[in-house]
Coordinates of C-alpha atoms (C1' of nucleotides) in Angstrom, one line a residue:
Chain J
M15 CA -13.0 -7.7 -39.8
Y16 CA -12.5 -8.4 -36.1
F17 CA -11.4 -5.5 -34.0
N18 CA -9.8 -5.9 -30.7
I19 CA -10.6 -2.9 -28.6
D20 CA -10.0 -2.5 -24.9
P21 CA -11.4 0.6 -23.2
K22 CA -9.4 -0.2 -20.1
K23 CA -6.1 0.6 -21.9
N24 CA -4.8 4.0 -21.5
V25 CA -4.5 4.3 -25.3
P26 CA -7.5 6.3 -26.6
L27 CA -10.1 4.2 -28.3
Y28 CA -9.9 6.1 -31.6
E29 CA -6.2 5.5 -31.7
Q30 CA -6.7 1.8 -31.1
V31 CA -9.0 1.8 -34.1
I32 CA -6.4 3.6 -36.1
H33 CA -3.8 1.1 -35.1
Q34 CA -5.9 -1.9 -35.8
V35 CA -6.8 -0.7 -39.3
K36 CA -3.1 0.1 -40.1
E37 CA -2.1 -3.3 -38.7
M38 CA -4.6 -5.1 -40.8
C39 CA -3.5 -3.3 -43.9
A40 CA 0.1 -4.1 -43.1
K41 CA -0.7 -7.7 -42.7
G42 CA -2.7 -7.8 -45.9
I43 CA -5.9 -8.6 -44.1
L44 CA -7.3 -5.4 -45.6
Q45 CA -6.4 -5.0 -49.3
P46 CA -6.3 -1.8 -51.3
N47 CA -9.7 -0.6 -52.6
E48 CA -11.4 -2.9 -50.0
K49 CA -14.5 -1.3 -48.4
L50 CA -14.5 -0.6 -44.7
P51 CA -17.6 -0.9 -42.6
S52 CA -19.5 2.4 -42.2
V53 CA -19.0 4.5 -39.1
R54 CA -22.4 3.4 -37.7
E55 CA -21.8 -0.3 -38.5
L56 CA -18.4 -0.4 -36.9
S57 CA -19.4 1.6 -33.9
S58 CA -22.4 -0.6 -33.1
Q59 CA -20.3 -3.7 -33.8
M60 CA -17.6 -2.5 -31.3
V61 CA -20.1 -1.0 -28.9
I62 CA -18.4 2.3 -28.9
N63 CA -19.5 5.8 -29.7
P64 CA -19.9 6.6 -33.4
N65 CA -17.9 9.8 -32.8
T66 CA -15.0 7.8 -31.8
V67 CA -15.0 5.7 -35.0
S68 CA -15.6 8.8 -37.0
K69 CA -12.5 10.5 -35.5
A70 CA -10.4 7.4 -36.2
Y71 CA -11.6 7.4 -39.9
Q72 CA -10.8 11.1 -40.2
E73 CA -7.3 10.6 -38.9
L74 CA -6.8 7.6 -41.1
E75 CA -7.9 9.6 -44.1
R76 CA -5.6 12.4 -43.1
Q77 CA -2.7 9.9 -43.0
G78 CA -3.7 8.7 -46.5
V79 CA -4.5 5.2 -45.3
I80 CA -8.1 5.3 -46.4
V81 CA -10.3 7.4 -48.6
T82 CA -13.9 8.2 -48.2
I83 CA -16.0 8.7 -51.3
R84 CA -19.2 10.6 -50.5
G85 CA -22.2 8.5 -50.9
R86 CA -20.3 5.3 -51.5
G87 CA -18.4 4.7 -48.3
T88 CA -14.8 4.3 -47.0
F89 CA -12.1 2.3 -48.7
I90 CA -8.5 1.4 -48.2
S91 CA -6.5 3.7 -50.4
E92 CA -5.0 2.3 -53.5
D93 CA -2.0 4.5 -53.8
F94 CA -0.4 5.0 -50.4
T95 CA 2.5 7.4 -50.6
H96 CA 5.0 7.7 -47.8
T97 CA 5.2 11.1 -46.3
F98 CA 8.7 11.9 -45.2
D99 CA 8.0 14.1 -42.2
P100 CA 11.2 14.7 -40.3
R101 CA 9.4 15.5 -37.1
L102 CA 7.5 12.2 -37.4
L103 CA 10.7 10.4 -37.9
K104 CA 12.3 12.0 -34.9
N105 CA 9.2 11.2 -32.8
M106 CA 9.3 7.6 -33.8
K107 CA 13.0 7.3 -33.1
Q108 CA 12.4 8.8 -29.7
S109 CA 9.5 6.5 -28.9
L110 CA 11.6 3.6 -30.0
K111 CA 14.5 4.6 -27.8
Q112 CA 12.1 5.0 -24.9
I113 CA 10.7 1.5 -25.4
I114 CA 14.2 0.0 -25.6
I115 CA 15.3 1.7 -22.3
D116 CA 12.1 0.7 -20.6
S117 CA 12.5 -2.9 -21.8
H118 CA 16.1 -2.7 -20.6
Y119 CA 14.8 -1.8 -17.2
A120 CA 12.3 -4.6 -17.4
G121 CA 15.2 -7.1 -17.9
I122 CA 14.7 -7.7 -21.6
T123 CA 17.9 -8.4 -23.4
K124 CA 18.7 -7.1 -26.8
E125 CA 18.3 -10.6 -28.2
E126 CA 14.8 -10.9 -26.9
L127 CA 13.8 -7.6 -28.2
T128 CA 15.3 -8.4 -31.6
K129 CA 13.2 -11.6 -31.6
W130 CA 10.1 -9.6 -30.9
I131 CA 10.8 -7.4 -33.9
E132 CA 11.5 -10.3 -36.1
E133 CA 8.1 -11.7 -35.2
V134 CA 6.3 -8.5 -36.1
Y135 CA 8.1 -8.4 -39.4
K136 CA 7.2 -12.0 -40.1
E137 CA 3.5 -11.2 -39.6
I138 CA 3.6 -8.3 -42.1
G139 CA 6.5 -9.5 -44.2
G140 CA 4.7 -11.2 -47.1
Q141 CA 2.4 -8.3 -47.6
K142 CA 4.8 -5.4 -47.7
R143 CA 3.2 -2.3 -49.1
E144 CA 5.8 -1.0 -51.5
N145 CA 4.0 1.7 -53.4
Chain S
M21 CA 22.8 17.1 -15.6
Y22 CA 21.1 18.8 -18.6
F23 CA 17.4 18.1 -19.1
N24 CA 15.6 18.6 -22.3
I25 CA 12.0 19.3 -21.8
D26 CA 9.6 20.4 -24.5
P27 CA 6.2 21.6 -23.2
K28 CA 4.9 21.6 -26.8
K29 CA 5.1 17.8 -27.0
N30 CA 2.0 15.9 -26.2
V31 CA 4.0 13.8 -23.8
P32 CA 3.3 15.0 -20.3
L33 CA 6.1 17.0 -18.7
Y34 CA 6.5 14.6 -15.8
E35 CA 6.9 11.7 -18.2
Q36 CA 9.6 13.5 -20.1
V37 CA 11.5 13.9 -16.8
I38 CA 11.0 10.2 -16.1
H39 CA 12.3 9.3 -19.5
Q40 CA 15.3 11.6 -19.2
V41 CA 16.4 10.2 -15.9
K42 CA 16.0 6.6 -17.0
E43 CA 17.9 7.4 -20.2
M44 CA 20.7 9.0 -18.3
C45 CA 20.9 6.1 -15.9
A46 CA 21.0 3.6 -18.8
K47 CA 23.7 5.6 -20.5
G48 CA 25.7 5.7 -17.3
I49 CA 25.6 9.5 -17.1
L50 CA 23.9 9.0 -13.7
Q51 CA 25.6 6.5 -11.5
P52 CA 24.1 4.5 -8.7
N53 CA 24.0 6.4 -5.4
E54 CA 24.4 9.7 -7.2
K55 CA 22.4 12.5 -5.9
L56 CA 19.7 14.0 -8.1
P57 CA 19.0 17.7 -8.0
S58 CA 16.4 18.6 -5.4
V59 CA 12.8 19.1 -6.5
R60 CA 13.0 22.8 -6.1
E61 CA 16.3 23.0 -7.9
L62 CA 15.3 21.0 -10.9
S63 CA 12.0 22.7 -11.2
S64 CA 13.5 26.2 -11.2
Q65 CA 16.2 25.0 -13.6
M66 CA 13.6 23.6 -16.0
V67 CA 11.2 26.4 -15.4
I68 CA 8.4 24.1 -14.4
N69 CA 6.3 23.6 -11.3
P70 CA 7.9 21.8 -8.4
N71 CA 4.9 19.5 -8.2
T72 CA 5.6 18.3 -11.6
V73 CA 9.1 17.3 -10.8
S74 CA 7.9 15.8 -7.6
K75 CA 5.4 13.6 -9.5
A76 CA 8.2 12.4 -11.7
Y77 CA 10.4 11.6 -8.8
Q78 CA 7.7 9.7 -7.1
E79 CA 7.0 7.6 -10.1
L80 CA 10.7 6.9 -10.6
E81 CA 10.9 5.8 -7.0
R82 CA 7.9 3.5 -7.5
Q83 CA 9.7 2.0 -10.4
G84 CA 12.7 1.5 -8.3
V85 CA 15.0 3.7 -10.3
I86 CA 15.6 6.2 -7.5
V87 CA 15.3 6.3 -3.8
T88 CA 14.4 9.3 -1.7
I89 CA 15.8 9.7 1.8
R90 CA 13.8 11.9 4.1
G91 CA 15.3 15.3 4.5
R92 CA 18.3 14.4 2.5
G93 CA 17.2 14.2 -1.1
T94 CA 16.8 11.7 -3.9
F95 CA 19.4 9.4 -5.2
I96 CA 19.9 6.8 -8.0
S97 CA 19.2 3.4 -6.6
E98 CA 22.2 1.2 -6.2
D99 CA 20.3 -2.0 -6.4
F100 CA 17.8 -2.0 -9.2
T101 CA 15.8 -5.2 -9.3
H102 CA 13.8 -6.1 -12.3
T103 CA 10.1 -6.7 -11.7
F104 CA 8.6 -9.1 -14.1
D105 CA 5.2 -7.6 -14.7
P106 CA 3.4 -9.5 -17.4
R107 CA 1.0 -6.6 -18.1
L108 CA 4.0 -4.3 -18.6
L109 CA 5.6 -6.8 -21.0
K110 CA 2.5 -7.0 -23.1
N111 CA 2.2 -3.3 -23.3
M112 CA 5.7 -2.9 -24.4
K113 CA 5.4 -5.5 -27.0
Q114 CA 2.3 -3.8 -28.3
S115 CA 3.9 -0.4 -28.4
L116 CA 6.8 -1.9 -30.2
K117 CA 4.6 -3.5 -32.8
Q118 CA 2.8 -0.2 -33.3
I119 CA 6.0 1.7 -33.8
I120 CA 7.2 -0.9 -36.3
I121 CA 3.9 -0.6 -38.3
D122 CA 4.0 3.1 -38.2
S123 CA 7.6 3.2 -39.3
H124 CA 6.7 0.8 -42.0
Y125 CA 4.0 3.3 -43.2
A126 CA 6.6 6.0 -43.1
G127 CA 8.7 4.0 -45.5
I128 CA 11.4 2.9 -43.0
T129 CA 12.8 -0.4 -43.9
K130 CA 13.6 -3.2 -41.5
E131 CA 17.3 -2.5 -42.0
E132 CA 17.0 1.1 -41.1
L133 CA 15.0 0.3 -38.0
T134 CA 17.5 -2.3 -36.9
K135 CA 20.2 0.3 -37.4
W136 CA 18.3 2.7 -35.1
I137 CA 18.1 0.0 -32.4
E138 CA 21.8 -0.8 -32.7
E139 CA 22.5 2.9 -32.1
V140 CA 20.5 3.0 -29.0
Y141 CA 22.1 -0.1 -27.6
K142 CA 25.5 1.3 -28.5
E143 CA 24.7 4.3 -26.4
I144 CA 23.7 2.3 -23.3
G145 CA 25.9 -0.7 -24.1
G146 CA 29.0 0.0 -22.1
Q147 CA 27.0 0.9 -19.0
K148 CA 24.6 -2.1 -18.9
R149 CA 23.0 -2.4 -15.5
E150 CA 23.8 -5.9 -14.4
N151 CA 22.4 -6.7 -11.0
Chain P
M8 CA -21.1 4.7 -0.5
Y9 CA -20.3 6.5 2.7
F10 CA -16.8 7.6 3.2
N11 CA -15.3 8.4 6.6
I12 CA -12.5 10.9 6.3
D13 CA -10.7 12.5 9.2
P14 CA -8.4 15.4 8.2
K15 CA -7.1 15.5 11.8
K16 CA -5.5 12.1 11.5
N17 CA -1.9 12.0 10.5
V18 CA -2.7 9.6 7.8
P19 CA -2.8 11.5 4.5
L20 CA -6.3 12.1 3.1
Y21 CA -5.6 10.3 -0.1
E22 CA -4.4 7.2 1.8
Q23 CA -7.6 7.2 3.8
V24 CA -9.6 7.2 0.6
I25 CA -7.5 4.3 -0.7
H26 CA -8.0 2.4 2.5
Q27 CA -11.7 2.9 2.5
V28 CA -12.1 1.7 -1.1
K29 CA -10.0 -1.3 -0.5
E30 CA -11.9 -2.1 2.7
M31 CA -15.3 -1.7 1.0
C32 CA -14.1 -4.0 -1.8
A33 CA -12.9 -6.6 0.6
K34 CA -16.2 -6.5 2.5
G35 CA -18.1 -6.8 -0.7
I36 CA -19.8 -3.5 -0.3
L37 CA -18.2 -2.6 -3.6
Q38 CA -18.6 -5.3 -6.3
P39 CA -16.4 -5.9 -9.3
N40 CA -17.4 -3.7 -12.3
E41 CA -19.3 -1.4 -10.0
K42 CA -18.9 2.3 -10.8
L43 CA -17.2 4.5 -8.3
P44 CA -18.3 8.1 -7.8
S45 CA -16.6 10.5 -10.2
V46 CA -13.6 12.4 -8.9
R47 CA -15.6 15.6 -8.7
E48 CA -18.6 14.0 -7.1
L49 CA -16.5 12.3 -4.4
S50 CA -14.4 15.3 -3.7
S51 CA -17.5 17.5 -3.3
Q52 CA -19.2 14.9 -1.2
M53 CA -16.1 14.6 1.1
V54 CA -15.4 18.3 1.0
I55 CA -11.8 17.7 -0.2
N56 CA -10.0 18.8 -3.3
P57 CA -10.5 16.9 -6.5
N58 CA -6.8 16.4 -6.9
T59 CA -6.7 14.5 -3.7
V60 CA -9.4 12.1 -4.8
S61 CA -7.7 11.8 -8.2
K62 CA -4.4 10.9 -6.5
A63 CA -6.1 8.2 -4.5
Y64 CA -7.8 6.8 -7.6
Q65 CA -4.6 6.7 -9.5
E66 CA -2.9 4.8 -6.8
L67 CA -5.7 2.4 -6.6
E68 CA -5.5 1.8 -10.3
R69 CA -1.8 1.3 -10.0
Q70 CA -2.5 -1.4 -7.4
G71 CA -5.0 -3.0 -9.7
V72 CA -8.0 -2.4 -7.5
I73 CA -9.8 -0.2 -9.9
V74 CA -9.7 0.6 -13.6
T75 CA -10.5 3.9 -15.2
I76 CA -12.1 4.1 -18.6
R77 CA -11.5 7.3 -20.5
G78 CA -14.4 9.6 -20.5
R79 CA -16.6 7.0 -18.7
G80 CA -15.4 6.9 -15.2
T81 CA -13.7 4.6 -12.7
F82 CA -14.8 1.1 -11.9
I83 CA -13.9 -1.7 -9.5
S84 CA -11.6 -4.2 -11.3
E85 CA -13.3 -7.5 -12.2
D86 CA -10.1 -9.4 -12.4
F87 CA -7.8 -8.6 -9.5
T88 CA -4.5 -10.3 -9.8
H89 CA -2.2 -10.6 -6.9
T90 CA 1.3 -9.3 -7.4
F91 CA 3.9 -11.0 -5.3
D92 CA 6.2 -8.1 -4.5
P93 CA 8.8 -9.3 -1.9
R94 CA 9.5 -5.8 -0.7
L95 CA 5.8 -5.3 -0.1
L96 CA 5.6 -8.5 1.9
K97 CA 8.6 -7.5 4.0
N98 CA 7.1 -4.2 4.8
M99 CA 3.8 -5.7 5.8
K100 CA 5.5 -8.2 8.0
Q101 CA 7.5 -5.5 9.7
S102 CA 4.4 -3.3 10.2
L103 CA 2.6 -6.2 11.7
K104 CA 5.4 -6.9 14.1
Q105 CA 5.4 -3.3 15.1
I106 CA 1.7 -3.3 15.8
I107 CA 2.1 -6.4 17.9
I108 CA 4.8 -4.9 19.9
D109 CA 3.0 -1.7 20.4
S110 CA -0.2 -3.5 21.4
H111 CA 1.9 -5.6 23.8
Y112 CA 3.0 -2.3 25.4
A113 CA -0.5 -1.2 25.6
G114 CA -1.4 -4.3 27.6
I115 CA -3.2 -6.2 24.9
T116 CA -2.8 -9.9 25.2
K117 CA -2.3 -12.2 22.4
E118 CA -5.8 -13.5 22.8
E119 CA -7.3 -10.1 22.5
L120 CA -5.3 -9.4 19.4
T121 CA -6.3 -12.7 17.9
K122 CA -9.9 -11.8 18.6
W123 CA -9.5 -8.5 16.7
I124 CA -8.1 -10.3 13.7
E125 CA -10.9 -12.8 13.8
E126 CA -13.4 -10.0 13.7
V127 CA -11.7 -8.4 10.7
Y128 CA -11.7 -11.7 8.8
K129 CA -15.3 -12.2 9.7
E130 CA -16.2 -8.9 8.1
I131 CA -14.5 -9.7 4.9
G132 CA -14.8 -13.5 5.1
G133 CA -18.0 -14.1 3.2
Q134 CA -16.8 -11.9 0.3
K135 CA -13.4 -13.2 -0.2
R136 CA -12.0 -12.0 -3.5
E137 CA -11.0 -15.1 -5.4
N138 CA -10.1 -13.7 -8.8
Chain L
M29 CA 23.0 -3.2 21.1
Y30 CA 22.9 -3.5 17.4
F31 CA 20.4 -1.2 15.6
N32 CA 19.0 -1.8 12.2
I33 CA 18.2 1.5 10.7
D34 CA 17.4 2.1 7.0
P35 CA 17.1 5.7 5.9
K36 CA 15.6 4.5 2.6
K37 CA 12.4 3.3 4.3
N38 CA 9.6 5.8 4.4
V39 CA 9.4 5.3 8.1
P40 CA 11.0 8.2 9.8
L41 CA 14.4 7.5 11.3
Y42 CA 13.4 8.5 14.8
E43 CA 10.4 6.2 14.7
Q44 CA 12.7 3.4 13.6
V45 CA 14.8 4.0 16.7
I46 CA 11.7 4.0 18.9
H47 CA 10.6 0.7 17.3
Q48 CA 14.0 -0.9 17.8
V49 CA 14.2 0.0 21.4
K50 CA 10.7 -1.2 22.1
E51 CA 11.3 -4.4 20.2
M52 CA 14.5 -5.1 22.1
C53 CA 12.7 -4.5 25.4
A54 CA 9.9 -6.8 24.4
K55 CA 12.4 -9.5 23.4
G56 CA 14.3 -9.1 26.7
I57 CA 17.5 -8.0 25.0
L58 CA 17.2 -4.8 27.0
Q59 CA 16.4 -5.3 30.6
P60 CA 14.8 -2.9 33.1
N61 CA 17.3 -0.5 34.6
E62 CA 19.7 -1.2 31.8
K63 CA 21.6 1.8 30.6
L64 CA 21.1 3.0 27.1
P65 CA 23.9 4.6 25.0
S66 CA 24.0 8.3 25.2
V67 CA 22.5 10.4 22.4
R68 CA 25.9 11.2 21.1
E69 CA 27.2 7.7 21.3
L70 CA 24.2 6.2 19.6
S71 CA 24.0 8.9 16.9
S72 CA 27.7 8.4 16.0
Q73 CA 27.3 4.7 16.0
M74 CA 24.3 4.8 13.7
V75 CA 25.7 7.6 11.6
I76 CA 22.6 9.7 12.0
N77 CA 21.9 13.2 13.3
P78 CA 22.0 13.5 17.1
N79 CA 18.7 15.4 17.0
T80 CA 17.1 12.3 15.5
V81 CA 18.2 10.1 18.4
S82 CA 17.2 12.8 20.9
K83 CA 13.8 13.0 19.4
A84 CA 13.4 9.2 19.7
Y85 CA 14.5 9.2 23.3
Q86 CA 12.1 12.0 24.1
E87 CA 9.2 10.1 22.6
L88 CA 10.3 6.9 24.4
E89 CA 10.4 8.7 27.7
R90 CA 7.0 10.2 27.0
Q91 CA 5.7 6.7 26.4
G92 CA 7.2 5.6 29.7
V93 CA 9.6 3.1 28.1
I94 CA 12.7 4.8 29.3
V95 CA 13.7 7.3 31.9
T96 CA 16.5 9.8 31.8
I97 CA 18.3 10.8 35.0
R98 CA 20.0 14.0 34.6
G99 CA 23.7 13.6 34.8
R100 CA 23.6 9.8 34.9
G101 CA 22.1 8.8 31.6
T102 CA 19.1 7.1 30.1
F103 CA 17.7 3.8 31.4
I104 CA 15.0 1.3 30.6
S105 CA 12.2 2.0 33.0
E106 CA 11.7 -0.4 35.8
D107 CA 8.0 0.1 36.3
F108 CA 6.3 0.2 33.0
T109 CA 2.6 0.9 33.4
H110 CA 0.2 0.4 30.6
T111 CA -1.7 3.4 29.6
F112 CA -5.2 2.6 28.4
D113 CA -5.7 5.3 25.8
P114 CA -8.9 4.5 23.9
R115 CA -7.8 6.6 20.9
L116 CA -4.5 4.6 20.8
L117 CA -6.4 1.4 20.9
K118 CA -8.7 2.5 18.1
N119 CA -5.7 3.6 16.0
M120 CA -4.0 0.2 16.5
K121 CA -7.1 -1.6 15.6
Q122 CA -7.5 0.4 12.5
S123 CA -3.9 -0.1 11.5
L124 CA -4.2 -3.8 12.1
K125 CA -7.3 -3.9 9.9
Q126 CA -5.5 -2.1 7.2
I127 CA -2.6 -4.5 7.2
I128 CA -5.0 -7.4 7.1
I129 CA -6.8 -6.0 4.1
D130 CA -3.6 -5.2 2.4
S131 CA -2.2 -8.6 3.0
H132 CA -5.4 -10.0 1.8
Y133 CA -4.9 -8.1 -1.5
A134 CA -1.4 -9.4 -1.6
G135 CA -2.7 -12.9 -1.6
I136 CA -1.8 -13.8 2.0
T137 CA -4.2 -16.2 3.6
K138 CA -5.4 -16.0 7.1
E139 CA -3.3 -19.0 8.0
E140 CA -0.1 -17.4 6.8
L141 CA -0.8 -14.2 8.6
T142 CA -1.6 -16.1 11.8
K143 CA 1.7 -17.9 11.4
W144 CA 3.5 -14.6 11.1
I145 CA 1.9 -13.4 14.3
E146 CA 2.8 -16.6 16.1
E147 CA 6.4 -16.1 15.1
V148 CA 6.5 -12.6 16.6
Y149 CA 4.9 -13.8 19.8
K150 CA 7.4 -16.6 20.0
E151 CA 10.3 -14.0 19.7
I152 CA 8.9 -12.0 22.6
G153 CA 7.1 -14.7 24.4
G154 CA 9.5 -15.7 27.0
Q155 CA 10.2 -12.2 28.1
K156 CA 6.7 -10.9 28.5
R157 CA 6.6 -7.7 30.4
E158 CA 3.9 -8.1 33.0
N159 CA 4.2 -5.1 35.3
Chain H
dG15 C1' -19.8 14.3 -18.8
dT16 C1' -15.1 11.8 -17.5
dG17 C1' -10.2 11.8 -15.7
dG18 C1' -5.3 13.8 -16.6
dT19 C1' -2.0 17.5 -16.3
dC20 C1' -0.1 21.7 -14.8
dT21 C1' 0.5 25.9 -12.0
dA22 C1' 0.8 28.7 -7.9
dG23 C1' 1.1 28.9 -3.4
dA24 C1' 0.7 27.2 1.2
dC25 C1' 1.9 24.2 5.2
dC26 C1' 4.1 20.4 7.5
dA27 C1' 7.4 16.6 9.1
dC28 C1' 11.9 15.1 8.8
dA29 C1' 17.0 15.4 9.2
Chain E
dG24 C1' 17.6 22.2 3.7
dT25 C1' 14.7 18.0 1.9
dG26 C1' 10.3 15.8 0.0
dG27 C1' 5.1 15.2 1.0
dT28 C1' 0.5 16.8 1.1
dC29 C1' -3.3 19.7 0.2
dT30 C1' -5.9 23.4 -2.0
dA31 C1' -7.6 26.4 -5.7
dG32 C1' -8.2 27.0 -10.1
dA33 C1' -7.2 26.4 -14.9
dC34 C1' -6.9 23.8 -19.4
dC35 C1' -7.1 19.7 -22.2
dA36 C1' -8.2 15.1 -24.4
dC37 C1' -11.5 11.7 -24.7
dC38 C1' -16.1 9.7 -25.0

DNA sequence: GTGGTCTAGACCACA
DNA sequence: GTGGTCTAGACCACC
């Protein structure tokens, strides 16, 4: 459980935590039913405010990525169900488009970008969550 | 020159303007040396504050997308030169990774995502900026 | 942390702030990782509008001189990396040429001007930033 | 008489004209008593507004670089006398300091900067105005 | 507490 | 007419 958090980035800390957890799940580093560190543990380990970790956990739970069982702790959820939110899809599509355009302005060719994407899928490929 | 701005989105207004201009340039709707609407014009057209448009224009100029000529107005740059900023590249790569993971969680397959990307490139394909 | 701002000068206030911060960094008065006064603090201290300070800070961050950490404040960067922007170089060269010509018109000899330059380098010499 | 004017620069056009004239004088391209093109001539040659040229000429005359003789035209002044304006000196010194600091941030060493200065003096060296 | 965004409205320099 | 700067004051997200 190593977290890579950079307060200098303009991405909010709590979002970085969310991203990290989701990434580790996708890569299979975190397995379903696995226990996550407590809010206090994680916050002291990362040297950030407990509220920040708490907020991240809440959002992760809202997204169905984790579940907290009162008195027992927080766990990776066993049964992740995709939620087809059309607005979410639209947003992702738009973000993707924006990145493509920006990369285009930065001189990145379609081939390079495709290579990047391949790399990401390779990292998470063997551990595809298919439930 | 139709702009689509949504004040309800959590993306800042001025960034939305930036995105739109860059997208229109990439698609060829805006051609090099073409005049953009004046700050006041665009702001009244979009029903937003002139300062907001101004901020967007200034950032676009910083990125080299447009040039402003004193007392005359703002124009699409004719000579866009890519700047290889390693930090920028890293950020884009990370954003891309995040979108892929999020899309993965939303149940989007690699094939679907690749299709999306193809679509974007098709839109901007014929008008590739090649300087 | 004493700032000298002159609203009567034709140099914009926010640029004066930028210059001052960069000068203090170069002289070693401000050290890497040191915290800068908050936007509100500095603005009330200088009796200028917070937005003006904010604009200066944002530009300084863009230049890599400072970093802002969300909810914590702004700090002098610890790792300043030079960016070789050819346009920037050209501009500086031209400004320099102009000053030399103007000083020439004002009757300043090459020797005097060289002495001025020596003085500036002496001020910042011992504290050279060597990222 | 070739003028190099770039409306895209953030330096006002009329200042660019002033700079050019002064530079050409310093280099000896323009000699004392030499006639300058009329406002109309120059403005049409440069494709800029006559008012802009006029403003430049007025400022040049104020600085004593040129003289206009009603009905005859505008000429490079024969007897240029240095004006020791302490405020002007202070401003130049400050501008110089700022350029040095900025160049320092851009990774330019003292040696490089000195070389730049040498080059400028070499250009204007043989034609030093000493009256 | 921090900075970021936005608005409204003013003034100025430039062309 | 153009964009640039500055102020005053508001609201928000983040920590």
